XYZ file of C-alpha atoms in Angstrom:
270
model
C 76.897 181.709 206.052
C 73.399 181.805 205.325
C 70.661 179.974 207.025
C 67.381 178.729 207.043
C 65.154 178.170 210.268
C 61.599 177.976 211.383
C 60.400 179.448 215.002
C 57.696 179.351 216.272
C 56.792 182.535 218.158
C 55.125 183.340 221.517
C 51.602 183.494 220.146
C 51.796 179.837 218.215
C 52.683 181.050 215.136
C 55.071 179.305 212.922
C 57.872 181.775 211.046
C 60.193 180.656 208.197
C 63.152 182.849 207.231
C 66.562 183.138 206.432
C 69.802 184.593 208.402
C 73.289 185.444 207.772
C 76.059 184.720 210.461
C 77.101 182.052 212.365
C 75.433 179.000 213.634
C 75.840 179.773 216.957
C 74.927 183.730 216.467
C 71.596 182.999 214.421
C 70.457 180.436 217.140
C 71.065 183.285 220.241
C 69.764 185.691 218.136
C 66.305 183.763 217.092
C 66.714 182.857 221.494
C 66.748 186.521 222.453
C 63.487 187.389 220.007
C 61.813 184.621 222.635
C 61.484 182.117 219.365
C 61.302 178.407 220.112
C 63.588 176.631 217.424
C 61.866 174.285 215.173
C 64.985 173.940 212.616
C 67.956 175.375 211.148
C 69.804 174.780 208.416
C 72.711 176.197 206.166
C 71.403 177.330 202.957
C 74.804 176.326 201.215
C 73.320 177.344 197.573
C 72.501 181.274 198.859
C 75.531 181.433 201.012
C 77.443 180.468 197.506
C 75.565 182.959 195.264
C 76.116 185.404 198.019
C 79.976 184.883 197.910
C 79.953 185.324 194.258
C 78.225 188.504 194.035
C 79.908 189.843 196.612
C 81.835 192.897 195.747
C 84.711 194.719 197.472
C 86.865 197.692 196.453
C 90.007 196.833 195.267
C 93.568 197.294 196.854
C 94.971 199.183 193.631
C 91.687 200.848 193.270
C 91.443 202.175 196.948
C 95.059 203.647 196.675
C 94.309 205.596 193.773
C 90.881 207.103 195.423
C 92.882 208.430 198.442
C 95.262 209.623 196.561
C 92.886 211.773 194.486
C 90.997 212.322 198.045
C 94.017 214.169 199.923
C 94.833 216.425 196.517
C 91.201 217.482 196.605
C 91.482 218.161 200.192
C 94.503 219.850 199.783
C 93.021 222.654 197.492
C 90.126 223.001 200.301
C 87.383 220.931 198.306
C 84.669 220.407 200.535
C 84.291 216.461 201.431
C 80.689 216.255 199.193
C 82.167 217.614 196.185
C 85.169 215.545 196.514
C 82.820 212.314 196.275
C 80.840 214.195 193.559
C 83.991 215.044 191.267
C 85.668 211.402 192.265
C 82.357 209.453 191.110
C 82.486 211.136 187.792
C 85.752 210.391 187.152
C 85.541 207.104 188.341
C 86.063 203.993 185.643
C 85.470 201.366 188.855
C 81.457 200.103 188.462
C 81.759 198.814 192.089
C 83.346 202.078 193.308
C 81.430 204.578 191.562
C 78.147 203.002 192.805
C 79.711 202.993 196.360
C 80.636 207.028 195.355
C 76.514 207.598 194.376
C 75.597 206.059 197.891
C 78.055 208.071 199.442
C 76.903 211.129 197.805
C 73.266 210.591 198.657
C 73.687 209.600 202.537
C 75.820 212.899 202.824
C 73.116 214.873 201.474
C 70.800 213.411 203.671
C 73.412 214.104 207.064
C 75.126 210.949 207.383
C 78.824 211.582 208.912
C 81.529 210.112 206.058
C 81.995 206.779 208.350
C 78.589 206.212 207.802
C 78.215 206.797 205.054
C 80.928 204.566 203.609
C 79.707 201.810 206.159
C 76.373 201.745 204.758
C 77.797 200.587 200.895
C 79.375 197.167 202.263
C 82.276 197.703 199.866
C 85.020 199.440 201.847
C 87.016 197.256 204.410
C 87.106 197.537 208.134
C 90.436 199.458 208.097
C 88.925 202.599 206.392
C 85.915 202.558 208.007
C 88.045 202.899 211.024
C 90.337 205.247 209.818
C 87.432 207.383 208.768
C 85.987 207.572 211.840
C 89.284 208.759 213.630
C 89.766 211.456 210.922
C 86.522 212.528 211.638
C 86.907 212.830 215.490
C 90.211 214.445 214.866
C 90.126 216.775 212.096
C 92.852 215.017 210.503
C 90.339 213.619 207.397
C 93.434 214.916 204.753
C 96.209 213.206 206.724
C 94.235 209.719 207.426
C 93.127 209.683 203.520
C 97.198 210.456 202.711
C 98.058 207.047 205.234
C 95.614 205.014 203.522
C 96.287 205.943 200.422
C 100.337 205.094 200.833
C 99.091 202.013 202.731
C 96.710 200.342 199.953
C 99.542 201.418 197.145
C 101.897 199.094 199.257
C 99.206 196.313 199.604
C 98.422 196.593 195.883
C 102.265 195.941 194.852
C 102.475 193.066 197.584
C 99.243 191.463 196.318
C 100.336 191.571 192.631
C 103.978 190.356 193.305
C 101.822 187.233 195.284
C 100.011 186.877 192.740
C 102.942 186.186 190.090
C 104.282 184.133 192.186
C 101.693 181.666 192.902
C 100.503 181.609 189.225
C 103.115 178.905 188.449
C 102.273 176.592 191.040
C 98.436 176.787 190.146
C 99.177 175.945 186.982
C 101.124 173.104 187.567
C 98.593 171.950 190.059
C 95.779 172.051 187.398
C 97.720 170.109 185.072
C 98.678 167.658 187.612
C 94.771 167.175 188.610
C 94.137 167.149 184.460
C 96.851 164.665 184.135
C 95.599 162.512 187.071
C 92.068 161.864 185.641
C 93.319 161.620 182.209
C 95.146 158.496 183.649
C 92.420 157.653 186.050
C 89.857 157.614 183.194
C 91.777 156.351 180.248
C 94.957 154.745 180.738
C 94.459 152.661 183.674
C 91.577 151.014 182.731
C 93.432 150.250 179.193
C 96.398 148.700 181.352
C 93.741 146.899 183.260
C 92.551 145.185 180.322
C 96.091 144.152 178.837
C 97.585 143.186 182.400
C 95.229 141.395 184.290
C 95.782 142.192 188.388
C 95.641 139.400 190.206
C 95.075 139.210 194.012
C 98.977 139.168 195.042
C 99.920 142.198 193.385
C 101.592 145.097 194.794
C 100.182 147.136 197.370
C 100.871 150.551 195.234
C 99.494 148.791 192.128
C 96.230 147.436 193.994
C 96.522 151.466 195.599
C 96.838 153.083 192.089
C 94.215 150.720 190.847
C 91.581 151.681 193.595
C 92.203 155.099 193.012
C 91.628 155.060 189.780
C 88.180 152.937 190.439
C 87.489 155.585 192.729
C 87.519 158.494 190.690
C 86.043 157.143 187.571
C 82.909 156.192 189.885
C 82.925 159.106 192.622
C 84.572 162.346 190.196
C 81.446 164.535 191.969
C 82.903 163.521 195.340
C 85.676 166.000 194.156
C 83.503 168.721 193.480
C 81.378 168.569 196.913
C 84.529 168.503 198.916
C 85.364 171.821 198.634
C 82.126 173.128 199.189
C 81.963 170.796 202.357
C 85.160 172.352 203.572
C 83.626 176.143 203.045
C 80.516 175.064 205.045
C 82.372 173.140 207.738
C 84.961 176.369 207.996
C 82.275 179.185 208.009
C 79.786 176.910 210.424
C 82.426 176.677 213.427
C 85.278 179.578 212.364
C 83.828 181.568 215.138
C 82.712 179.346 217.954
C 86.181 177.535 217.737
C 88.583 180.310 216.113
C 91.227 179.774 218.366
C 91.235 175.491 218.399
C 91.514 176.004 214.675
C 94.440 179.117 214.632
C 95.966 176.685 216.776
C 95.838 173.805 214.681
C 96.371 175.981 211.281
C 99.805 177.575 212.560
C 101.312 174.333 213.641
C 101.111 173.048 209.929
C 104.712 172.740 208.955
C 106.216 175.867 206.739
C 102.527 177.053 205.892
C 102.100 177.699 209.555
C 105.132 180.118 210.029
C 104.259 181.606 206.803
C 100.723 182.158 207.812
C 102.193 183.665 211.008
C 104.517 186.097 209.434
C 101.928 187.379 207.325
C 99.589 187.907 210.155
C 102.364 190.100 211.915
C 102.829 191.922 208.781
C 99.522 192.839 208.011
C 99.256 193.631 212.205
C 102.002 195.804 212.219
C 101.517 197.702 208.906
C 97.873 198.442 209.980
C 99.676 199.721 213.277
C 102.190 201.931 211.197
C 99.425 203.858 209.494
């Protein structure tokens, strides 16, 4: 999340700027610099733009990348030459750009882990595993393990996408039908059949929802944005409370816990 801040320096100068992080992190960061905080507000639009522009390497691409890297390392090709060859053969724009940066950083004397980290497109697991591989001298084995891991993850994500497509389509259709009924059907019925005050509660509730959606439809658009803002602001400061509540939700909580444990033990297996 991005935040706009205004502070006073020790010399009395007012400084404005933008920082990325949680609310508490940025606040502590500014205090450590001996700044007097005047204001700190979330920059929602910049955060949304950053989220839309942020790109990472997909699991399937990572699996293929590390498979090719393992094959090259087995033939005795140096890591910098392997990176150049993989860059030339890559058809993924994100990976190609990242490998170009890695090539330049390796030429400057950066370690492999540092070069990968500078791209900011590789998952933390890749960075940590590469660090272990560099220190232990088992980069070939680590790359092979990463290739197998991301191959399994790509298969899982593919199965998951196939499983959720139908519910998402049904949900979108229900939302569309709900808006159509609220905007078109119910107003006509209300005009033809005037509803009195002694109508059933369900009827009055349906009319209320219809009028609400018709007059305040934009709230449906603002609600997801507000939810993202609240979550990003409090997720680090109240992560334990949120997790405790989230895992207690019937059905969803148990599935989420199983997914977390599955990821944990998969990472340990690597």
